GROMACS .gro file of N, CA and C in nm:
model
  444
    1MET      N    1  -9.903 -11.877 -21.957
    1MET     CA    2  -9.982 -11.805 -21.861
    1MET      C    3  -9.895 -11.713 -21.777
    2ASN      N    4  -9.777 -11.758 -21.741
    2ASN     CA    5  -9.684 -11.676 -21.666
    2ASN      C    6  -9.639 -11.555 -21.746
    3LEU      N    7  -9.623 -11.573 -21.876
    3LEU     CA    8  -9.583 -11.462 -21.962
    3LEU      C    9  -9.691 -11.356 -21.970
    4ASP      N   10  -9.817 -11.399 -21.969
    4ASP     CA   11  -9.927 -11.303 -21.975
    4ASP      C   12  -9.931 -11.216 -21.849
    5ILE      N   13  -9.907 -11.278 -21.733
    5ILE     CA   14  -9.907 -11.202 -21.607
    5ILE      C   15  -9.792 -11.102 -21.606
    6ASN      N   16  -9.673 -11.144 -21.648
    6ASN     CA   17  -9.558 -11.053 -21.653
    6ASN      C   18  -9.581 -10.942 -21.753
    7LYS      N   19  -9.645 -10.975 -21.867
    7LYS     CA   20  -9.674 -10.874 -21.969
    7LYS      C   21  -9.769 -10.769 -21.912
    8GLU      N   22  -9.870 -10.814 -21.836
    8GLU     CA   23  -9.965 -10.721 -21.776
    8GLU      C   24  -9.894 -10.631 -21.673
    9ARG      N   25  -9.806 -10.689 -21.595
    9ARG     CA   26  -9.732 -10.610 -21.495
    9ARG      C   27  -9.645 -10.506 -21.563
   10VAL      N   28  -9.575 -10.546 -21.667
   10VAL     CA   29  -9.490 -10.452 -21.740
   10VAL      C   30  -9.574 -10.341 -21.801
   11GLN      N   31  -9.692 -10.374 -21.853
   11GLN     CA   32  -9.780 -10.272 -21.910
   11GLN      C   33  -9.829 -10.176 -21.802
   12LYS      N   34  -9.863 -10.230 -21.684
   12LYS     CA   35  -9.908 -10.144 -21.573
   12LYS      C   36  -9.796 -10.052 -21.527
   13ILE      N   37  -9.676 -10.107 -21.516
   13ILE     CA   38  -9.561 -10.025 -21.476
   13ILE      C   39  -9.534  -9.919 -21.581
   14GLY      N   40  -9.540  -9.957 -21.707
   14GLY     CA   41  -9.520  -9.860 -21.816
   14GLY      C   42  -9.625  -9.751 -21.815
   15SER      N   43  -9.750  -9.789 -21.788
   15SER     CA   44  -9.858  -9.691 -21.781
   15SER      C   45  -9.836  -9.595 -21.664
   16ALA      N   46  -9.794  -9.649 -21.550
   16ALA     CA   47  -9.768  -9.564 -21.434
   16ALA      C   48  -9.652  -9.469 -21.462
   17CYS      N   49  -9.546  -9.518 -21.525
   17CYS     CA   50  -9.432  -9.432 -21.559
   17CYS      C   51  -9.474  -9.323 -21.657
   18ARG      N   52  -9.559  -9.356 -21.751
   18ARG     CA   53  -9.606  -9.258 -21.849
   18ARG      C   54  -9.688  -9.149 -21.779
   19GLN      N   55  -9.773  -9.189 -21.683
   19GLN     CA   56  -9.852  -9.091 -21.609
   19GLN      C   57  -9.763  -8.998 -21.528
   20ILE      N   58  -9.660  -9.056 -21.466
   20ILE     CA   59  -9.566  -8.973 -21.390
   20ILE      C   60  -9.496  -8.876 -21.483
   21LYS      N   61  -9.453  -8.925 -21.599
   21LYS     CA   62  -9.381  -8.840 -21.694
   21LYS      C   63  -9.470  -8.728 -21.746
   22GLU      N   64  -9.596  -8.760 -21.775
   22GLU     CA   65  -9.685  -8.662 -21.837
   22GLU      C   66  -9.747  -8.566 -21.735
   23ASN      N   67  -9.776  -8.615 -21.615
   23ASN     CA   68  -9.850  -8.533 -21.519
   23ASN      C   69  -9.763  -8.474 -21.408
   24TRP      N   70  -9.687  -8.558 -21.341
   24TRP     CA   71  -9.617  -8.513 -21.222
   24TRP      C   72  -9.488  -8.440 -21.254
   25LEU      N   73  -9.410  -8.490 -21.347
   25LEU     CA   74  -9.279  -8.433 -21.375
   25LEU      C   75  -9.287  -8.288 -21.423
   26PRO      N   76  -9.376  -8.256 -21.519
   26PRO     CA   77  -9.384  -8.115 -21.559
   26PRO      C   78  -9.424  -8.022 -21.445
   27SER      N   79  -9.517  -8.067 -21.360
   27SER     CA   80  -9.559  -7.980 -21.249
   27SER      C   81  -9.447  -7.965 -21.147
   28ALA      N   82  -9.366  -8.069 -21.128
   28ALA     CA   83  -9.252  -8.059 -21.035
   28ALA      C   84  -9.149  -7.961 -21.089
   29TRP      N   85  -9.119  -7.970 -21.218
   29TRP     CA   86  -9.025  -7.875 -21.279
   29TRP      C   87  -9.080  -7.734 -21.274
   30GLN      N   88  -9.210  -7.720 -21.296
   30GLN     CA   89  -9.273  -7.588 -21.291
   30GLN      C   90  -9.264  -7.531 -21.149
   31ALA      N   91  -9.288  -7.616 -21.048
   31ALA     CA   92  -9.278  -7.571 -20.909
   31ALA      C   93  -9.136  -7.528 -20.876
   32LEU      N   94  -9.038  -7.604 -20.923
   32LEU     CA   95  -8.898  -7.568 -20.901
   32LEU      C   96  -8.865  -7.435 -20.969
   33PHE      N   97  -8.913  -7.418 -21.090
   33PHE     CA   98  -8.890  -7.293 -21.162
   33PHE      C   99  -8.956  -7.176 -21.089
   34ASN      N  100  -9.079  -7.197 -21.040
   34ASN     CA  101  -9.149  -7.091 -20.966
   34ASN      C  102  -9.074  -7.055 -20.838
   35ALA      N  103  -9.020  -7.155 -20.768
   35ALA     CA  104  -8.944  -7.129 -20.645
   35ALA      C  105  -8.818  -7.050 -20.676
   36CYS      N  106  -8.749  -7.086 -20.784
   36CYS     CA  107  -8.628  -7.012 -20.823
   36CYS      C  108  -8.662  -6.869 -20.862
   37THR      N  109  -8.772  -6.852 -20.936
   37THR     CA  110  -8.816  -6.717 -20.975
   37THR      C  111  -8.850  -6.635 -20.851
   38LEU      N  112  -8.918  -6.696 -20.756
   38LEU     CA  113  -8.954  -6.625 -20.633
   38LEU      C  114  -8.829  -6.584 -20.555
   39CYS      N  115  -8.732  -6.674 -20.544
   39CYS     CA  116  -8.610  -6.644 -20.469
   39CYS      C  117  -8.527  -6.535 -20.535
   40LEU      N  118  -8.540  -6.521 -20.666
   40LEU     CA  119  -8.465  -6.417 -20.736
   40LEU      C  120  -8.540  -6.284 -20.741
   41SER      N  121  -8.662  -6.282 -20.687
   41SER     CA  122  -8.735  -6.156 -20.675
   41SER      C  123  -8.654  -6.064 -20.584
   42PRO      N  124  -8.640  -5.937 -20.618
   42PRO     CA  125  -8.554  -5.848 -20.538
   42PRO      C  126  -8.588  -5.844 -20.389
   43ARG      N  127  -8.715  -5.837 -20.355
   43ARG     CA  128  -8.753  -5.828 -20.214
   43ARG      C  129  -8.724  -5.957 -20.139
   44VAL      N  130  -8.757  -6.069 -20.202
   44VAL     CA  131  -8.732  -6.198 -20.136
   44VAL      C  132  -8.582  -6.222 -20.125
   45PHE      N  133  -8.508  -6.189 -20.230
   45PHE     CA  134  -8.363  -6.207 -20.228
   45PHE      C  135  -8.300  -6.120 -20.119
   46ALA      N  136  -8.348  -5.996 -20.106
   46ALA     CA  137  -8.297  -5.908 -20.000
   46ALA      C  138  -8.329  -5.965 -19.863
   47GLY      N  139  -8.450  -6.019 -19.847
   47GLY     CA  140  -8.488  -6.080 -19.720
   47GLY      C  141  -8.401  -6.201 -19.687
   48LEU      N  142  -8.372  -6.283 -19.787
   48LEU     CA  143  -8.285  -6.398 -19.766
   48LEU      C  144  -8.144  -6.355 -19.728
   49CYS      N  145  -8.095  -6.249 -19.793
   49CYS     CA  146  -7.961  -6.197 -19.760
   49CYS      C  147  -7.956  -6.146 -19.616
   50VAL      N  148  -8.059  -6.074 -19.575
   50VAL     CA  149  -8.064  -6.023 -19.438
   50VAL      C  150  -8.070  -6.139 -19.339
   51TYR      N  151  -8.146  -6.242 -19.373
   51TYR     CA  152  -8.156  -6.359 -19.285
   51TYR      C  153  -8.021  -6.428 -19.271
   52VAL      N  154  -7.951  -6.446 -19.382
   52VAL     CA  155  -7.818  -6.510 -19.377
   52VAL      C  156  -7.722  -6.424 -19.296
   53LEU      N  157  -7.725  -6.292 -19.318
   53LEU     CA  158  -7.639  -6.201 -19.243
   53LEU      C  159  -7.668  -6.207 -19.093
   54SER      N  160  -7.796  -6.210 -19.057
   54SER     CA  161  -7.830  -6.215 -18.915
   54SER      C  162  -7.787  -6.348 -18.853
   55THR      N  163  -7.796  -6.457 -18.929
   55THR     CA  164  -7.752  -6.587 -18.877
   55THR      C  165  -7.602  -6.588 -18.854
   56VAL      N  166  -7.527  -6.534 -18.949
   56VAL     CA  167  -7.381  -6.528 -18.934
   56VAL      C  168  -7.345  -6.439 -18.815
   57LEU      N  169  -7.412  -6.324 -18.803
   57LEU     CA  170  -7.386  -6.234 -18.691
   57LEU      C  171  -7.419  -6.301 -18.558
   58TRP      N  172  -7.530  -6.374 -18.553
   58TRP     CA  173  -7.568  -6.446 -18.432
   58TRP      C  174  -7.461  -6.548 -18.393
   59LEU      N  175  -7.411  -6.623 -18.491
   59LEU     CA  176  -7.308  -6.722 -18.461
   59LEU      C  177  -7.178  -6.657 -18.414
   60VAL      N  178  -7.143  -6.544 -18.472
   60VAL     CA  179  -7.022  -6.473 -18.428
   60VAL      C  180  -7.041  -6.423 -18.285
   61LEU      N  181  -7.157  -6.367 -18.256
   61LEU     CA  182  -7.182  -6.318 -18.120
   61LEU      C  183  -7.183  -6.432 -18.018
   62LEU      N  184  -7.233  -6.548 -18.058
   62LEU     CA  185  -7.234  -6.662 -17.965
   62LEU      C  186  -7.094  -6.707 -17.927
   63THR      N  187  -6.996  -6.681 -18.013
   63THR     CA  188  -6.859  -6.718 -17.979
   63THR      C  189  -6.797  -6.620 -17.881
   64LYS      N  190  -6.856  -6.501 -17.866
   64LYS     CA  191  -6.796  -6.397 -17.783
   64LYS      C  192  -6.875  -6.367 -17.655
   65VAL      N  193  -7.006  -6.394 -17.655
   65VAL     CA  194  -7.093  -6.355 -17.544
   65VAL      C  195  -7.167  -6.479 -17.494
   66PRO      N  196  -7.186  -6.494 -17.364
   66PRO     CA  197  -7.262  -6.608 -17.313
   66PRO      C  198  -7.406  -6.607 -17.364
   67ILE      N  199  -7.458  -6.725 -17.394
   67ILE     CA  200  -7.592  -6.735 -17.451
   67ILE      C  201  -7.698  -6.687 -17.352
   68SER      N  202  -7.675  -6.705 -17.222
   68SER     CA  203  -7.772  -6.660 -17.123
   68SER      C  204  -7.786  -6.508 -17.123
   69PHE      N  205  -7.684  -6.438 -17.166
   69PHE     CA  206  -7.691  -6.293 -17.178
   69PHE      C  207  -7.750  -6.252 -17.312
   70LEU      N  208  -7.717  -6.326 -17.415
   70LEU     CA  209  -7.752  -6.288 -17.552
   70LEU      C  210  -7.895  -6.325 -17.590
   71TYR      N  211  -7.943  -6.439 -17.546
   71TYR     CA  212  -8.071  -6.491 -17.594
   71TYR      C  213  -8.190  -6.400 -17.564
   72PRO      N  214  -8.200  -6.339 -17.445
   72PRO     CA  215  -8.315  -6.251 -17.420
   72PRO      C  216  -8.324  -6.132 -17.516
   73LEU      N  217  -8.213  -6.095 -17.578
   73LEU     CA  218  -8.218  -5.984 -17.674
   73LEU      C  219  -8.301  -6.018 -17.797
   74LEU      N  220  -8.323  -6.146 -17.822
   74LEU     CA  221  -8.407  -6.185 -17.936
   74LEU      C  222  -8.549  -6.134 -17.921
   75SER      N  223  -8.590  -6.104 -17.798
   75SER     CA  224  -8.725  -6.052 -17.775
   75SER      C  225  -8.746  -5.917 -17.841
   76PHE      N  226  -8.638  -5.845 -17.867
   76PHE     CA  227  -8.653  -5.718 -17.938
   76PHE      C  228  -8.707  -5.739 -18.078
   77GLY      N  229  -8.695  -5.860 -18.130
   77GLY     CA  230  -8.752  -5.891 -18.262
   77GLY      C  231  -8.902  -5.869 -18.264
   78TYR      N  232  -8.972  -5.905 -18.155
   78TYR     CA  233  -9.116  -5.884 -18.148
   78TYR      C  234  -9.148  -5.735 -18.154
   79VAL      N  235  -9.072  -5.657 -18.082
   79VAL     CA  236  -9.093  -5.512 -18.081
   79VAL      C  237  -9.066  -5.454 -18.219
   80LEU      N  238  -8.957  -5.496 -18.280
   80LEU     CA  239  -8.919  -5.446 -18.412
   80LEU      C  240  -9.024  -5.480 -18.517
   81VAL      N  241  -9.075  -5.603 -18.516
   81VAL     CA  242  -9.176  -5.643 -18.613
   81VAL      C  243  -9.304  -5.563 -18.593
   82LEU      N  244  -9.343  -5.539 -18.470
   82LEU     CA  245  -9.462  -5.459 -18.444
   82LEU      C  246  -9.444  -5.317 -18.496
   83LEU      N  247  -9.327  -5.258 -18.472
   83LEU     CA  248  -9.303  -5.121 -18.519
   83LEU      C  249  -9.298  -5.115 -18.671
   84ILE      N  250  -9.236  -5.214 -18.735
   84ILE     CA  251  -9.231  -5.216 -18.882
   84ILE      C  252  -9.372  -5.230 -18.939
   85GLY      N  253  -9.452  -5.317 -18.880
   85GLY     CA  254  -9.589  -5.333 -18.927
   85GLY      C  255  -9.670  -5.206 -18.910
   86TRP      N  256  -9.652  -5.138 -18.798
   86TRP     CA  257  -9.727  -5.017 -18.769
   86TRP      C  258  -9.680  -4.900 -18.855
   87LEU      N  259  -9.548  -4.875 -18.856
   87LEU     CA  260  -9.495  -4.760 -18.929
   87LEU      C  261  -9.481  -4.787 -19.079
   88GLY      N  262  -9.436  -4.906 -19.115
   88GLY     CA  263  -9.407  -4.934 -19.255
   88GLY      C  264  -9.526  -4.979 -19.336
   89PHE      N  265  -9.617  -5.055 -19.273
   89PHE     CA  266  -9.729  -5.111 -19.349
   89PHE      C  267  -9.864  -5.055 -19.306
   90GLY      N  268  -9.863  -4.964 -19.211
   90GLY     CA  269  -9.987  -4.900 -19.169
   90GLY      C  270 -10.085  -4.993 -19.098
   91GLU      N  271 -10.034  -5.097 -19.034
   91GLU     CA  272 -10.122  -5.188 -18.961
   91GLU      C  273 -10.174  -5.120 -18.835
   92LYS      N  274 -10.296  -5.154 -18.800
   92LYS     CA  275 -10.353  -5.102 -18.676
   92LYS      C  276 -10.305  -5.190 -18.562
   93VAL      N  277 -10.255  -5.127 -18.458
   93VAL     CA  278 -10.203  -5.199 -18.342
   93VAL      C  279 -10.291  -5.166 -18.222
   94SER      N  280 -10.345  -5.270 -18.161
   94SER     CA  281 -10.437  -5.250 -18.050
   94SER      C  282 -10.362  -5.214 -17.922
   95PHE      N  283 -10.439  -5.168 -17.826
   95PHE     CA  284 -10.383  -5.134 -17.695
   95PHE      C  285 -10.316  -5.255 -17.631
   96VAL      N  286 -10.377  -5.372 -17.647
   96VAL     CA  287 -10.322  -5.493 -17.585
   96VAL      C  288 -10.186  -5.526 -17.644
   97ARG      N  289 -10.168  -5.507 -17.774
   97ARG     CA  290 -10.037  -5.533 -17.835
   97ARG      C  291  -9.933  -5.433 -17.786
   98TRP      N  292  -9.970  -5.304 -17.777
   98TRP     CA  293  -9.876  -5.205 -17.725
   98TRP      C  294  -9.839  -5.241 -17.581
   99TYR      N  295  -9.937  -5.284 -17.507
   99TYR     CA  296  -9.913  -5.324 -17.369
   99TYR      C  297  -9.818  -5.443 -17.363
  100GLY      N  298  -9.835  -5.538 -17.454
  100GLY     CA  299  -9.746  -5.653 -17.461
  100GLY      C  300  -9.604  -5.612 -17.493
  101VAL      N  301  -9.589  -5.516 -17.584
  101VAL     CA  302  -9.455  -5.466 -17.618
  101VAL      C  303  -9.392  -5.398 -17.498
  102LEU      N  304  -9.471  -5.324 -17.422
  102LEU     CA  305  -9.420  -5.261 -17.301
  102LEU      C  306  -9.373  -5.366 -17.201
  103VAL      N  307  -9.450  -5.473 -17.186
  103VAL     CA  308  -9.411  -5.581 -17.094
  103VAL      C  309  -9.281  -5.645 -17.140
  104ILE      N  310  -9.267  -5.668 -17.271
  104ILE     CA  311  -9.143  -5.727 -17.325
  104ILE      C  312  -9.025  -5.636 -17.296
  105CYS      N  313  -9.042  -5.506 -17.323
  105CYS     CA  314  -8.931  -5.411 -17.299
  105CYS      C  315  -8.895  -5.405 -17.151
  106LEU      N  316  -8.995  -5.403 -17.064
  106LEU     CA  317  -8.966  -5.402 -16.921
  106LEU      C  318  -8.896  -5.530 -16.879
  107GLY      N  319  -8.937  -5.642 -16.935
  107GLY     CA  320  -8.871  -5.768 -16.904
  107GLY      C  321  -8.725  -5.767 -16.945
  108ILE      N  322  -8.697  -5.711 -17.061
  108ILE     CA  323  -8.558  -5.704 -17.107
  108ILE      C  324  -8.477  -5.612 -17.015
  109VAL      N  325  -8.538  -5.500 -16.976
  109VAL     CA  326  -8.469  -5.409 -16.884
  109VAL      C  327  -8.440  -5.480 -16.752
  110PHE      N  328  -8.537  -5.554 -16.701
  110PHE     CA  329  -8.516  -5.625 -16.574
  110PHE      C  330  -8.409  -5.732 -16.588
  111ILE      N  331  -8.406  -5.801 -16.700
  111ILE     CA  332  -8.306  -5.906 -16.719
  111ILE      C  333  -8.165  -5.848 -16.720
  112TYR      N  334  -8.149  -5.735 -16.786
  112TYR     CA  335  -8.015  -5.680 -16.803
  112TYR      C  336  -7.974  -5.580 -16.696
  113SER      N  337  -8.058  -5.558 -16.599
  113SER     CA  338  -8.019  -5.462 -16.495
  113SER      C  339  -8.014  -5.532 -16.360
  114GLU      N  340  -7.916  -5.618 -16.344
  114GLU     CA  341  -7.899  -5.688 -16.217
  114GLU      C  342  -7.869  -5.591 -16.104
  115ALA      N  343  -7.802  -5.482 -16.137
  115ALA     CA  344  -7.772  -5.382 -16.034
  115ALA      C  345  -7.901  -5.324 -15.977
  116LEU      N  346  -8.000  -5.304 -16.063
  116LEU     CA  347  -8.129  -5.252 -16.017
  116LEU      C  348  -8.193  -5.350 -15.919
  117VAL      N  349  -8.189  -5.477 -15.953
  117VAL     CA  350  -8.249  -5.578 -15.866
  117VAL      C  351  -8.172  -5.587 -15.735
  118ASN      N  352  -8.041  -5.584 -15.741
  118ASN     CA  353  -7.960  -5.599 -15.620
  118ASN      C  354  -7.971  -5.479 -15.527
  119THR      N  355  -7.977  -5.360 -15.583
  119THR     CA  356  -7.978  -5.240 -15.498
  119THR      C  357  -8.119  -5.195 -15.461
  120HIS      N  358  -8.215  -5.224 -15.546
  120HIS     CA  359  -8.352  -5.179 -15.522
  120HIS      C  360  -8.448  -5.297 -15.531
  121ALA      N  361  -8.425  -5.398 -15.450
  121ALA     CA  362  -8.506  -5.520 -15.456
  121ALA      C  363  -8.654  -5.490 -15.428
  122PHE      N  364  -8.680  -5.398 -15.334
  122PHE     CA  365  -8.818  -5.364 -15.303
  122PHE      C  366  -8.887  -5.301 -15.424
  123LEU      N  367  -8.817  -5.208 -15.490
  123LEU     CA  368  -8.872  -5.143 -15.609
  123LEU      C  369  -8.898  -5.245 -15.719
  124PHE      N  370  -8.806  -5.337 -15.736
  124PHE     CA  371  -8.821  -5.441 -15.838
  124PHE      C  372  -8.943  -5.528 -15.808
  125GLY      N  373  -8.957  -5.571 -15.683
  125GLY     CA  374  -9.072  -5.653 -15.645
  125GLY      C  375  -9.203  -5.578 -15.661
  126ALA      N  376  -9.204  -5.452 -15.619
  126ALA     CA  377  -9.326  -5.371 -15.632
  126ALA      C  378  -9.364  -5.351 -15.778
  127THR      N  379  -9.264  -5.334 -15.863
  127THR     CA  380  -9.291  -5.318 -16.006
  127THR      C  381  -9.352  -5.445 -16.064
  128LEU      N  382  -9.301  -5.560 -16.025
  128LEU     CA  383  -9.357  -5.686 -16.074
  128LEU      C  384  -9.500  -5.705 -16.026
  129VAL      N  385  -9.528  -5.671 -15.901
  129VAL     CA  386  -9.664  -5.683 -15.848
  129VAL      C  387  -9.757  -5.587 -15.922
  130ALA      N  388  -9.712  -5.463 -15.944
  130ALA     CA  389  -9.793  -5.366 -16.017
  130ALA      C  390  -9.817  -5.411 -16.160
  131LEU      N  391  -9.717  -5.468 -16.222
  131LEU     CA  392  -9.731  -5.518 -16.359
  131LEU      C  393  -9.832  -5.631 -16.364
  132ALA      N  394  -9.824  -5.724 -16.271
  132ALA     CA  395  -9.920  -5.835 -16.266
  132ALA      C  396 -10.061  -5.783 -16.242
  133ALA      N  397 -10.075  -5.687 -16.152
  133ALA     CA  398 -10.207  -5.631 -16.123
  133ALA      C  399 -10.264  -5.558 -16.245
  134SER      N  400 -10.179  -5.486 -16.316
  134SER     CA  401 -10.229  -5.413 -16.433
  134SER      C  402 -10.267  -5.509 -16.545
  135ILE      N  403 -10.195  -5.620 -16.558
  135ILE     CA  404 -10.232  -5.719 -16.660
  135ILE      C  405 -10.368  -5.780 -16.625
  136LEU      N  406 -10.387  -5.814 -16.498
  136LEU     CA  407 -10.515  -5.872 -16.457
  136LEU      C  408 -10.629  -5.772 -16.473
  137SER      N  409 -10.604  -5.645 -16.442
  137SER     CA  410 -10.710  -5.545 -16.456
  137SER      C  411 -10.737  -5.511 -16.602
  138ALA      N  412 -10.637  -5.525 -16.688
  138ALA     CA  413 -10.657  -5.496 -16.830
  138ALA      C  414 -10.757  -5.591 -16.892
  139LYS      N  415 -10.768  -5.711 -16.838
  139LYS     CA  416 -10.866  -5.807 -16.889
  139LYS      C  417 -11.008  -5.754 -16.874
  140HIS      N  418 -11.033  -5.677 -16.768
  140HIS     CA  419 -11.167  -5.626 -16.743
  140HIS      C  420 -11.199  -5.504 -16.829
  141PHE      N  421 -11.098  -5.430 -16.871
  141PHE     CA  422 -11.122  -5.308 -16.946
  141PHE      C  423 -11.116  -5.328 -17.097
  142VAL      N  424 -11.045  -5.429 -17.142
  142VAL     CA  425 -11.026  -5.451 -17.285
  142VAL      C  426 -11.093  -5.581 -17.322
  143LYS      N  427 -11.186  -5.574 -17.417
  143LYS     CA  428 -11.252  -5.695 -17.463
  143LYS      C  429 -11.163  -5.759 -17.569
  144LEU      N  430 -11.110  -5.877 -17.539
  144LEU     CA  431 -11.021  -5.946 -17.631
  144LEU      C  432 -11.103  -6.015 -17.739
  145GLN      N  433 -11.063  -5.995 -17.864
  145GLN     CA  434 -11.130  -6.059 -17.976
  145GLN      C  435 -11.056  -6.187 -18.012
  146PRO      N  436 -11.129  -6.294 -18.042
  146PRO     CA  437 -11.060  -6.417 -18.083
  146PRO      C  438 -10.993  -6.399 -18.218
  147LEU      N  439 -10.881  -6.469 -18.235
  147LEU     CA  440 -10.810  -6.463 -18.362
  147LEU      C  441 -10.892  -6.533 -18.468
  148SER      N  442 -10.899  -6.474 -18.586
  148SER     CA  443 -10.973  -6.539 -18.694
  148SER      C  444 -10.894  -6.540 -18.821
   0.00000   0.00000   0.00000
């Protein structure tokens, strides 16, 4: 009786291994092949190379420049992606997005211009108040569409 139970278990294990071999393994190899083919596509390969280059450049810059100075510059990535989408791919960019890019650029200017803040504190404060007021008023003039 014990041999019959072990025989059944071995048969079940063998059946499961056969299913894995016949069904899962070929699809896993196919997925790996598809991923390799995709990575060797010229556009994807170029994108990966640019990503690696930017990572290496970022690490080199971090050894030379304080991170508190360097990190806000990453915000230019949002501006760059918007411009590439608009100019390169013909995407329509709404007023609200252009306004957001303007806010990002002004924020970067404010971050990197300590002299402006120190010498013209009133102007800096007034600009921030005007920016906040314009953002609040833009809600009334622009009907925001939900993302879908």
